[in-house]
Amino acid sequence: MNAVSIFLNKSRKINLPLPKRKTVSAEVASFNLNIESLGFCMSMDLMRSMSSLSTEELDSLTKKVLSTLKHMVGAHKKYTPMYPNFPQQVMDMSEAELYINAISHYLGDFISDNFKVPCRILPKYKKEKREALPEEEVQLRVINLGNQFDFEAVFTNLIGSNGSLSETDKEIVCWFVNNANVKDLLPDSIPQKENLTYLFGKLLEKGTPHYLFKCLKTATDVLRVAVVMSGGDVSLAAKSKFRRFKRSERKFLLEALENTYNTVEDMLRWNEMWKRLARELHPSDYASRFPKMAKAFSIVCNNEEFETTNSTVEKAISTNHIANAVKVLVSRPGDFARRLDHLIRVSNKTQLEIVLNGFEESVGKVSTPVLMQVYAHFKSRNEDTLYKSVFPKGNVAKLQVVEAVTYALDKKIINRVCKAIEDALVERFAKLPKLGKVYLDESLKEQFVPFAQRSASKTLRSFARGSKVAMPEDMKTLRFFIWWKDGDQRTDIDLSAAMYSDDWKEKGTLAYYNLKDFGGCHSGDITSAPKGAAEFIDIDIEKVLQADVRYVIMSVYSFTRQPYCDLPECFAGWMARSKAGSGEIFEARTVMDKVDLTSDTTVCIPMVFDLLERKMIWADLGLTNRLSNYGSYGNSAKTSKEGLMLKAIATLKKPTLYDLFSMHIKARGKLVENKEKADKVFSLYEGITPFDTDLIMKEYLTN
């Protein structure tokens, strides 16, 4: 990781001074042609700035840029599928020949595994000449000129975002901590506690950041810092093992805890973790110096009686004293918003008015992310659905489908709640700088707000899960690809395409055991990758639709059960091809999305494709078990559990960027229909886009 790779990945910019020359040198023009083969091009300002560099500076920058761009699209590896003339070669081969080749390959792995003798058997075929890739298949991504302020804004936006950071973003934060004076780059506020405490923990490795001390306001803040210092999960979703702390570190953590509010109640939320941490902090050694802290540890560690706000509210609701519950929750507006639906459902007519009045009184104190989620929940509250989707907190994106509430609410109640939320957000956003004339793209109605990125994979384009993007109009073939390399032992990664009908019934699968079907084909099952291996799947969109298939799910499965995080490298993606037989099998210029698989899981579903509407649905899901249609080909009698889960990701009801930006426009801008006349553009590919996740979470999810 370096400054060039960070800026290219996050902003698609290169940091150079403003252009001094009006012309473009031959070397820079040649470089631009080279990156076009990867699907990129430079803006004219950037080319002029690069022309002002010395030969040595240009050579150094060129190496870094090319290396970064190749990694972004997956062109840094060599792709050698089992059948070099894929896809036509596979379509033309007999089932017998495909079977014999597969058995021979598996036999080689059997010999290698059992006799410890390298024996990798792959069929040998001459690679035939392929026709050139049509120019219309190439969609170039523009790299723009940036400056030092833009580059430093990457850190500022990450730390100031009102959502959790991905693992890749945390690595970027660490880079800035080690290579810049981050004190000068901090935003005015750090609203997300995970981000604050992660930064705090990393800064502690270089000395105590006293300027952030006042930001640690709760016991959970202190707990997160201790977890980060121990190399654990800052979200607290995973069990953390605490390291031994130095005496100075123990004193620091205990002093920070002494200065928190609602300390005992906050500690009881994570009582088991605090008990484990107490063994390393030895709080009794500092009881006289930090008496409030000592009392809190005594209650938590000795299981002493203590009535929390939550228990008070639960008691009031269970005894039908709704007014008492509302009285308590008004002082805890975030909890009030999360409990609002339940309170409405258990209230009679008189109590309902108390609940709604209480919510309207406290709504302005609820954070923007929570309000947006409650707003989206109530907007779709009465839709006819039996299930709802839940993403448990953690570093792996696991989707759970649970029964939905079927109790419909009066539309007047729903409208009142939504109006209260919208009024509160518009009033909040009105305090921000004016936007002027604004163009808002209708396509953002299918783009979700990126609240939490903690489990997001590193990708070529950043999406919120469930977001939908139109596939290229001239695309006739959808091509999946994976590349991986063996870990400590032989590693077999399987690529498959699971097919589902319009009503989410399983139709079958293109996979290692079924190389051609539905008008598509698989490039062959490779079961070991000592030097790296690749697999591809082609989907002929029109032929697959004719087979009564609407949804195609890209699935990557570790057959040998090694989690992706244990592999040297593993990534997947998809290409948009207008002519399957043209160009190389892997053409970087046609890569639409590429995702690095690094999670602690053995199954990944990067994307779902709606072929009827010609849209890609971003999933980025990690599963503990493979899809049921492995080994149960043709099970179309009923909708499977996995079909239900995949239907859930394809039909998610979440806050959209369209709703969020609409409220900002209502508060501080004027909507215009012509983007050329706009001062600010919100769209899929121009101006502020869904891929500007850090900027959106910082500037548009502000509290």
XYZ file of C-alpha atoms in Angstrom, residues 249-489:
241
model
C -1.652 1.409 29.507
C -3.695 0.018 32.395
C -3.677 3.403 34.129
C -4.711 5.121 30.914
C -7.671 2.772 30.292
C -8.877 2.959 33.888
C -8.610 6.746 33.961
C -10.582 6.935 30.704
C -13.239 4.670 32.230
C -13.428 6.871 35.353
C -14.424 9.838 33.163
C -17.320 8.111 31.371
C -21.048 8.513 32.082
C -23.659 5.778 32.707
C -20.620 3.593 33.293
C -22.214 0.600 35.023
C -25.162 0.317 32.636
C -22.859 0.563 29.640
C -20.491 -2.066 31.046
C -23.360 -4.482 31.682
C -24.096 -4.541 27.944
C -20.758 -6.323 27.471
C -20.351 -7.782 30.948
C -18.518 -10.954 29.910
C -15.943 -8.973 27.933
C -15.436 -6.614 30.873
C -14.886 -9.556 33.183
C -12.147 -10.855 30.889
C -10.629 -7.402 30.569
C -10.625 -6.967 34.353
C -8.137 -9.848 34.626
C -5.637 -7.792 32.620
C -6.398 -4.333 34.083
C -6.327 -5.263 37.817
C -8.781 -2.446 38.711
C -8.527 -3.135 42.461
C -4.941 -1.827 42.394
C -6.308 1.634 41.575
C -9.533 1.608 43.637
C -8.619 4.639 45.738
C -7.507 6.672 42.714
C -10.515 5.782 40.532
C -13.405 4.981 42.929
C -16.201 5.232 40.329
C -14.402 2.752 38.118
C -13.759 0.396 41.042
C -17.438 0.387 42.019
C -18.474 -0.329 38.422
C -16.122 -3.320 38.174
C -17.408 -4.621 41.519
C -21.009 -4.613 40.244
C -20.120 -6.221 36.904
C -17.654 -8.839 38.123
C -19.666 -9.860 41.206
C -23.044 -9.885 39.432
C -24.516 -7.378 41.881
C -28.093 -6.164 41.387
C -28.403 -3.099 39.157
C -31.490 -1.820 37.364
C -30.716 -0.620 33.841
C -32.728 1.666 31.592
C -33.495 -1.267 29.343
C -34.871 -3.361 32.193
C -36.992 -0.411 33.344
C -38.454 -0.028 29.855
C -39.097 -3.763 29.474
C -40.867 -3.852 32.832
C -43.055 -0.871 31.908
C -44.048 -2.433 28.569
C -44.755 -5.861 30.065
C -47.048 -4.287 32.677
C -48.745 -2.100 30.035
C -47.409 1.145 31.509
C -46.553 2.544 28.073
C -46.454 6.145 29.309
C -43.709 5.212 31.784
C -41.712 3.519 29.016
C -42.031 6.608 26.815
C -40.934 8.857 29.685
C -37.711 6.869 30.011
C -37.101 6.486 26.279
C -37.422 10.203 25.551
C -34.049 10.555 27.295
C -32.680 7.718 25.114
C -33.845 8.855 21.656
C -31.830 6.270 19.698
C -33.386 3.411 21.668
C -36.804 5.062 21.291
C -36.480 5.098 17.489
C -35.446 1.418 17.379
C -38.383 0.415 19.622
C -40.950 2.642 17.935
C -42.658 -0.054 15.826
C -43.039 -2.344 18.827
C -44.407 0.448 21.027
C -46.986 1.378 18.383
C -48.148 -2.229 18.072
C -48.674 -2.753 21.832
C -50.399 0.595 22.479
C -54.089 1.344 22.647
C -55.496 4.525 21.104
C -54.692 6.732 24.121
C -51.233 5.250 24.587
C -50.516 5.552 20.864
C -50.836 9.336 21.036
C -48.380 9.389 23.948
C -45.906 7.272 21.951
C -46.132 9.419 18.820
C -45.895 12.678 20.758
C -42.870 11.361 22.629
C -41.171 10.307 19.394
C -41.854 13.684 17.773
C -40.359 15.341 20.847
C -37.118 13.310 20.688
C -36.718 12.621 16.950
C -34.342 15.559 16.436
C -31.805 13.957 18.771
C -31.619 10.641 16.888
C -28.593 10.067 14.637
C -29.059 10.421 10.886
C -28.247 6.769 10.040
C -30.828 5.493 12.540
C -33.474 7.949 11.304
C -32.903 6.948 7.690
C -33.276 3.269 8.557
C -36.462 3.864 10.574
C -37.793 6.007 7.711
C -37.199 3.219 5.175
C -38.722 0.653 7.540
C -41.970 2.566 7.921
C -42.185 3.488 4.223
C -42.329 -0.214 3.334
C -44.032 -1.243 6.585
C -47.301 -2.527 5.117
C -45.870 -4.275 2.082
C -46.975 -7.882 1.796
C -43.893 -9.841 2.869
C -43.453 -12.848 5.131
C -39.738 -12.369 5.728
C -37.213 -9.663 6.416
C -33.444 -9.568 6.022
C -30.999 -9.113 8.885
C -27.239 -8.583 8.624
C -25.637 -9.524 11.964
C -22.816 -7.239 13.048
C -19.358 -8.594 12.276
C -16.512 -8.748 9.771
C -18.237 -11.364 7.579
C -21.349 -10.393 5.628
C -23.812 -13.076 6.698
C -27.457 -12.620 5.819
C -30.222 -14.022 8.002
C -33.828 -14.252 6.840
C -36.381 -14.115 9.653
C -40.147 -13.920 9.814
C -41.473 -10.423 9.268
C -44.109 -8.687 11.344
C -47.451 -9.204 9.601
C -49.417 -6.727 11.737
C -50.307 -3.869 9.377
C -50.360 -0.294 10.667
C -52.783 2.511 9.897
C -51.430 4.588 6.997
C -52.031 7.758 9.002
C -49.621 6.503 11.670
C -47.011 5.579 9.064
C -47.323 8.962 7.354
C -47.034 10.775 10.682
C -43.849 8.893 11.619
C -42.279 9.427 8.184
C -43.166 13.128 8.216
C -41.645 13.585 11.683
C -38.416 11.947 10.500
C -38.267 13.886 7.232
C -38.948 17.206 8.982
C -36.201 16.502 11.522
C -33.653 15.582 8.837
C -34.525 18.536 6.594
C -34.128 20.884 9.562
C -30.756 19.265 10.337
C -29.505 19.394 6.747
C -30.614 23.036 6.349
C -27.722 24.032 8.641
C -25.204 22.739 6.086
C -23.786 24.812 3.185
C -26.174 25.506 0.296
C -26.091 23.152 -2.680
C -27.451 25.527 -5.308
C -29.127 23.968 -8.336
C -29.108 20.173 -8.094
C -29.722 17.360 -10.576
C -30.889 14.050 -9.046
C -30.755 10.864 -11.134
C -33.781 8.549 -10.875
C -31.437 5.519 -10.981
C -30.406 6.308 -7.396
C -33.761 4.898 -6.273
C -32.083 1.482 -6.568
C -28.882 2.507 -4.784
C -28.838 2.025 -1.038
C -27.204 4.248 1.552
C -23.829 2.763 2.652
C -24.310 2.742 6.428
C -21.867 0.045 7.524
C -18.857 -1.109 5.528
C -17.161 -3.227 8.206
C -17.739 -6.479 6.321
C -17.401 -5.046 2.796
C -14.827 -6.657 0.535
C -12.223 -4.713 -1.412
C -13.778 -4.072 -4.813
C -13.254 -2.204 -8.073
C -16.520 -0.342 -7.428
C -18.063 0.185 -3.990
C -21.753 -0.573 -3.484
C -24.131 -0.965 -0.575
C -25.509 -4.523 -0.458
C -28.703 -4.959 -2.419
C -27.990 -2.032 -4.755
C -28.821 -2.587 -8.420
C -26.881 -1.409 -11.476
C -27.902 -1.778 -15.109
C -25.734 -4.054 -17.237
C -24.295 -2.622 -20.476
C -26.907 -2.429 -23.245
C -24.766 -4.198 -25.863
C -23.826 -7.035 -23.521
C -24.833 -10.463 -24.819
C -22.604 -12.690 -22.686
C -22.059 -12.509 -18.943
C -18.651 -13.953 -18.028
C -17.682 -14.852 -14.443
C -14.061 -15.376 -13.439
C -12.030 -16.439 -10.406
C -8.305 -16.690 -9.732
C -6.663 -18.278 -6.686
C -3.424 -19.788 -5.458
C -2.922 -22.729 -3.095
C -2.417 -22.028 0.589
C -0.349 -24.297 2.824
C -1.924 -27.298 1.096
